[in-house]
PDB file of C-alpha atoms in Angstrom:
ATOM      1  CA  MET R   1       0.000   0.000   0.000  1.00 71.00           C
ATOM      2  CA  THR R   2       1.147   3.481  -0.651  1.00 84.00           C
ATOM      3  CA  ARG R   3       1.499   6.041   2.054  1.00 82.00           C
ATOM      4  CA  ARG R   4      -1.217   8.228   0.531  1.00 82.00           C
ATOM      5  CA  LEU R   5      -3.757   5.321   0.462  1.00 80.00           C
ATOM      6  CA  THR R   6      -3.004   4.470   4.099  1.00 81.00           C
ATOM      7  CA  TRP R   7      -3.672   8.063   5.188  1.00 82.00           C
ATOM      8  CA  THR R   8      -6.919   8.158   3.169  1.00 85.00           C
ATOM      9  CA  ILE R   9      -8.221   4.934   4.748  1.00 84.00           C
ATOM     10  CA  GLY R  10      -7.204   6.123   8.241  1.00 80.00           C
ATOM     11  CA  ALA R  11      -8.965   9.442   7.745  1.00 81.00           C
ATOM     12  CA  GLY R  12     -12.148   7.631   6.564  1.00 81.00           C
ATOM     13  CA  VAL R  13     -12.143   5.329   9.614  1.00 78.00           C
ATOM     14  CA  ALA R  14     -11.544   8.267  11.965  1.00 80.00           C
ATOM     15  CA  THR R  15     -14.425  10.189  10.365  1.00 83.00           C
ATOM     16  CA  LEU R  16     -16.793   7.226  10.877  1.00 71.00           C
ATOM     17  CA  VAL R  17     -15.752   6.812  14.532  1.00 73.00           C
ATOM     18  CA  ILE R  18     -16.232  10.528  15.255  1.00 83.00           C
ATOM     19  CA  ALA R  19     -19.626  10.569  13.481  1.00 71.00           C
ATOM     20  CA  GLY R  20     -20.765   7.470  15.398  1.00 66.00           C
ATOM     21  CA  ALA R  21     -19.683   9.000  18.716  1.00 67.00           C
ATOM     22  CA  ALA R  22     -21.500  12.234  17.890  1.00 66.00           C
ATOM     23  CA  VAL R  23     -24.741  10.401  17.073  1.00 65.00           C
ATOM     24  CA  TRP R  24     -24.487   8.307  20.249  1.00 66.00           C
ATOM     25  CA  LEU R  25     -23.851  11.405  22.367  1.00 64.00           C
ATOM     26  CA  TRP R  26     -26.728  13.290  20.753  1.00 63.00           C
ATOM     27  CA  GLN R  27     -29.204  10.425  21.322  1.00 66.00           C
ATOM     28  CA  SER R  28     -28.109   9.722  24.887  1.00 63.00           C
ATOM     29  CA  THR R  29     -28.528  13.348  25.966  1.00 65.00           C
ATOM     30  CA  SER R  30     -31.833  14.085  24.255  1.00 56.00           C
ATOM     31  CA  VAL R  31     -34.866  14.026  26.539  1.00 49.00           C
ATOM     32  CA  PRO R  32     -37.627  11.704  25.319  1.00 52.00           C
ATOM     33  CA  ARG R  33     -41.027  13.302  25.044  1.00 47.00           C
ATOM     34  CA  PRO R  34     -43.742  11.570  27.023  1.00 48.00           C
ATOM     35  CA  ALA R  35     -46.409   9.940  24.894  1.00 47.00           C
ATOM     36  CA  PRO R  36     -49.738  11.748  25.075  1.00 45.00           C
ATOM     37  CA  ALA R  37     -52.109   9.927  27.368  1.00 45.00           C
ATOM     38  CA  SER R  38     -55.152   8.447  25.742  1.00 45.00           C
ATOM     39  CA  PRO R  39     -58.300   9.474  27.612  1.00 43.00           C
ATOM     40  CA  ALA R  40     -59.638   5.948  27.161  1.00 43.00           C
ATOM     41  CA  ALA R  41     -56.601   4.374  28.799  1.00 41.00           C
ATOM     42  CA  THR R  42     -56.702   6.169  32.140  1.00 43.00           C
ATOM     43  CA  VAL R  43     -59.064   5.597  34.996  1.00 42.00           C
ATOM     44  CA  ALA R  44     -58.820   7.062  38.456  1.00 48.00           C
ATOM     45  CA  PRO R  45     -58.724   4.037  40.743  1.00 54.00           C
ATOM     46  CA  THR R  46     -61.789   4.899  42.786  1.00 66.00           C
ATOM     47  CA  ALA R  47     -63.856   2.319  44.614  1.00 72.00           C
ATOM     48  CA  ASP R  48     -66.811   2.967  42.284  1.00 83.00           C
ATOM     49  CA  ALA R  49     -64.746   2.491  39.119  1.00 86.00           C
ATOM     50  CA  GLN R  50     -63.168  -0.640  40.609  1.00 90.00           C
ATOM     51  CA  ALA R  51     -66.555  -2.150  41.495  1.00 92.00           C
ATOM     52  CA  LEU R  52     -68.085  -1.292  38.102  1.00 92.00           C
ATOM     53  CA  ALA R  53     -65.081  -2.716  36.255  1.00 94.00           C
ATOM     54  CA  GLN R  54     -65.165  -5.929  38.326  1.00 95.00           C
ATOM     55  CA  GLN R  55     -68.885  -6.346  37.631  1.00 95.00           C
ATOM     56  CA  GLN R  56     -68.375  -5.850  33.904  1.00 95.00           C
ATOM     57  CA  LEU R  57     -65.438  -8.288  33.885  1.00 97.00           C
ATOM     58  CA  ASP R  58     -67.502 -10.909  35.742  1.00 97.00           C
ATOM     59  CA  GLU R  59     -70.295 -10.587  33.163  1.00 96.00           C
ATOM     60  CA  HIS R  60     -67.792 -10.864  30.289  1.00 97.00           C
ATOM     61  CA  LEU R  61     -66.134 -13.982  31.719  1.00 97.00           C
ATOM     62  CA  GLU R  62     -69.507 -15.596  32.466  1.00 97.00           C
ATOM     63  CA  SER R  63     -70.504 -15.091  28.824  1.00 96.00           C
ATOM     64  CA  CYS R  64     -67.173 -16.655  27.737  1.00 95.00           C
ATOM     65  CA  THR R  65     -67.861 -19.803  29.730  1.00 96.00           C
ATOM     66  CA  ALA R  66     -71.676 -20.033  29.630  1.00 95.00           C
ATOM     67  CA  GLU R  67     -72.102 -22.268  26.599  1.00 93.00           C
ATOM     68  CA  GLU R  68     -70.513 -25.555  25.633  1.00 94.00           C
ATOM     69  CA  ILE R  69     -67.866 -25.009  22.951  1.00 94.00           C
ATOM     70  CA  THR R  70     -67.747 -27.377  19.980  1.00 93.00           C
ATOM     71  CA  GLY R  71     -64.381 -28.117  18.427  1.00 85.00           C
ATOM     72  CA  GLY R  72     -61.106 -27.064  19.990  1.00 82.00           C
ATOM     73  CA  ALA R  73     -61.345 -23.273  19.610  1.00 88.00           C
ATOM     74  CA  VAL R  74     -61.860 -21.504  22.931  1.00 90.00           C
ATOM     75  CA  PRO R  75     -63.302 -17.967  22.936  1.00 91.00           C
ATOM     76  CA  GLU R  76     -60.782 -15.146  22.506  1.00 91.00           C
ATOM     77  CA  GLY R  77     -60.362 -12.392  25.066  1.00 93.00           C
ATOM     78  CA  CYS R  78     -61.215 -14.725  27.925  1.00 96.00           C
ATOM     79  CA  GLY R  79     -57.780 -15.803  29.157  1.00 95.00           C
ATOM     80  CA  ILE R  80     -58.560 -19.464  28.490  1.00 95.00           C
ATOM     81  CA  ARG R  81     -55.821 -21.818  27.334  1.00 92.00           C
ATOM     82  CA  ILE R  82     -56.287 -25.575  27.377  1.00 92.00           C
ATOM     83  CA  PRO R  83     -53.330 -27.916  26.727  1.00 90.00           C
ATOM     84  CA  TRP R  84     -55.455 -30.569  25.031  1.00 90.00           C
ATOM     85  CA  GLY R  85     -53.128 -31.099  22.058  1.00 88.00           C
ATOM     86  CA  THR R  86     -50.988 -33.712  23.791  1.00 91.00           C
ATOM     87  CA  GLU R  87     -53.906 -35.920  24.807  1.00 94.00           C
ATOM     88  CA  PHE R  88     -56.497 -35.356  22.079  1.00 95.00           C
ATOM     89  CA  ALA R  89     -56.349 -35.889  18.330  1.00 95.00           C
ATOM     90  CA  ALA R  90     -59.682 -34.041  17.969  1.00 95.00           C
ATOM     91  CA  VAL R  91     -61.897 -32.148  20.413  1.00 96.00           C
ATOM     92  CA  ALA R  92     -65.663 -32.546  20.181  1.00 96.00           C
ATOM     93  CA  SER R  93     -66.725 -30.257  23.041  1.00 96.00           C
ATOM     94  CA  VAL R  94     -65.506 -28.185  25.971  1.00 96.00           C
ATOM     95  CA  ARG R  95     -67.584 -27.287  29.056  1.00 97.00           C
ATOM     96  CA  PHE R  96     -66.447 -24.726  31.613  1.00 97.00           C
ATOM     97  CA  ARG R  97     -67.094 -24.194  35.304  1.00 97.00           C
ATOM     98  CA  ILE R  98     -65.964 -21.077  37.147  1.00 98.00           C
ATOM     99  CA  GLU R  99     -64.978 -21.776  40.735  1.00 98.00           C
ATOM    100  CA  ARG R 100     -63.556 -18.317  41.453  1.00 98.00           C
ATOM    101  CA  MET R 101     -63.559 -15.169  39.322  1.00 98.00           C
ATOM    102  CA  PRO R 102     -60.276 -13.329  38.737  1.00 98.00           C
ATOM    103  CA  VAL R 103     -60.004 -10.215  40.911  1.00 97.00           C
ATOM    104  CA  LEU R 104     -59.593  -7.008  38.925  1.00 97.00           C
ATOM    105  CA  GLU R 105     -57.051  -4.340  39.771  1.00 95.00           C
ATOM    106  CA  LEU R 106     -56.956  -1.022  37.920  1.00 93.00           C
ATOM    107  CA  THR R 107     -53.506   0.079  36.735  1.00 92.00           C
ATOM    108  CA  ASP R 108     -52.117   3.109  34.917  1.00 89.00           C
ATOM    109  CA  ASP R 109     -52.181   1.137  31.655  1.00 87.00           C
ATOM    110  CA  GLY R 110     -55.605  -0.530  32.033  1.00 94.00           C
ATOM    111  CA  PHE R 111     -56.345  -3.493  34.273  1.00 96.00           C
ATOM    112  CA  ILE R 112     -55.035  -6.843  35.407  1.00 97.00           C
ATOM    113  CA  ALA R 113     -57.321  -9.514  36.828  1.00 97.00           C
ATOM    114  CA  ASP R 114     -55.857 -12.670  38.310  1.00 97.00           C
ATOM    115  CA  GLY R 115     -56.391 -15.322  40.952  1.00 97.00           C
ATOM    116  CA  GLY R 116     -59.312 -16.988  39.184  1.00 97.00           C
ATOM    117  CA  VAL R 117     -60.036 -20.707  39.224  1.00 98.00           C
ATOM    118  CA  LEU R 118     -61.437 -22.284  36.055  1.00 98.00           C
ATOM    119  CA  VAL R 119     -62.273 -25.912  35.295  1.00 97.00           C
ATOM    120  CA  ALA R 120     -62.642 -27.157  31.704  1.00 96.00           C
ATOM    121  CA  THR R 121     -63.977 -30.587  30.759  1.00 97.00           C
ATOM    122  CA  VAL R 122     -62.835 -31.619  27.290  1.00 96.00           C
ATOM    123  CA  SER R 123     -64.396 -34.490  25.318  1.00 97.00           C
ATOM    124  CA  GLY R 124     -63.210 -35.872  22.027  1.00 97.00           C
ATOM    125  CA  THR R 125     -60.955 -38.436  20.391  1.00 97.00           C
ATOM    126  CA  GLY R 126     -57.679 -39.339  22.105  1.00 96.00           C
ATOM    127  CA  GLN R 127     -54.356 -39.757  20.356  1.00 95.00           C
ATOM    128  CA  ASP R 128     -55.013 -43.523  20.279  1.00 96.00           C
ATOM    129  CA  GLY R 129     -58.345 -43.050  18.446  1.00 96.00           C
ATOM    130  CA  ALA R 130     -60.536 -43.927  21.456  1.00 98.00           C
ATOM    131  CA  ALA R 131     -63.150 -41.637  23.003  1.00 98.00           C
ATOM    132  CA  ARG R 132     -61.648 -39.547  25.779  1.00 97.00           C
ATOM    133  CA  THR R 133     -62.783 -37.032  28.393  1.00 97.00           C
ATOM    134  CA  GLU R 134     -60.355 -35.047  30.533  1.00 97.00           C
ATOM    135  CA  THR R 135     -60.784 -32.298  33.088  1.00 96.00           C
ATOM    136  CA  TYR R 136     -58.293 -29.437  33.269  1.00 96.00           C
ATOM    137  CA  ARG R 137     -58.138 -27.059  36.227  1.00 97.00           C
ATOM    138  CA  THR R 138     -56.229 -23.813  36.513  1.00 96.00           C
ATOM    139  CA  GLU R 139     -55.863 -21.866  39.718  1.00 96.00           C
ATOM    140  CA  SER R 140     -54.132 -18.974  37.967  1.00 96.00           C
ATOM    141  CA  TRP R 141     -56.817 -17.841  35.529  1.00 97.00           C
ATOM    142  CA  SER R 142     -56.037 -14.257  34.551  1.00 97.00           C
ATOM    143  CA  VAL R 143     -56.894 -11.630  31.942  1.00 97.00           C
ATOM    144  CA  ARG R 144     -55.636  -8.157  31.048  1.00 96.00           C
ATOM    145  CA  GLY R 145     -57.039  -5.275  29.103  1.00 96.00           C
ATOM    146  CA  ASN R 146     -57.792  -1.607  28.698  1.00 95.00           C
ATOM    147  CA  VAL R 147     -60.257   0.500  30.661  1.00 93.00           C
ATOM    148  CA  ALA R 148     -62.231   3.548  29.560  1.00 91.00           C
ATOM    149  CA  ALA R 149     -64.169   5.587  32.109  1.00 81.00           C
ATOM    150  CA  ASP R 150     -66.781   8.250  31.490  1.00 80.00           C
ATOM    151  CA  GLY R 151     -68.478   9.481  34.610  1.00 73.00           C
ATOM    152  CA  ASP R 152     -70.300   6.542  36.168  1.00 78.00           C
ATOM    153  CA  ARG R 153     -69.680   4.270  33.167  1.00 85.00           C
ATOM    154  CA  VAL R 154     -66.698   1.931  32.763  1.00 88.00           C
ATOM    155  CA  ASP R 155     -65.918   0.011  29.577  1.00 91.00           C
ATOM    156  CA  LEU R 156     -63.437  -2.858  29.465  1.00 93.00           C
ATOM    157  CA  ASP R 157     -61.519  -4.149  26.473  1.00 94.00           C
ATOM    158  CA  VAL R 158     -60.282  -7.606  27.468  1.00 94.00           C
ATOM    159  CA  TRP R 159     -57.404  -9.117  25.536  1.00 87.00           C
TER     160      TRP R 159
END
């Protein structure tokens, strides 16, 4: 390599290092702007809002579990997951029984409800081809979601 080429490559590398350091310094010292709060995402955690939200959640979860489900698809937005795939080749029906509702807690980002107990009885065809019925129980049934409050009205979006 010639001396001139070596100096040119060195200057290019030095320029890249200085530019990278400048960008890093600029980004590390800039103050992030807080995201604007969505009015639908905030609820003052009052006792009334808490009670209304819990009542609405209870009604939602009761509707999720009220009817017998045919096939293996459980309702969405209900926090229900059943590990039937290892024991069943096909699911004919699923029946639910709520033993304890999840307890709702309002947060800055929405709500968390946990501590529920749910029992699911699954009927169908086992991996061996024979008829099979199994009962699954969870003592950690939980759901999350968003909360919107407007006066004495609370709307939940369970996911």
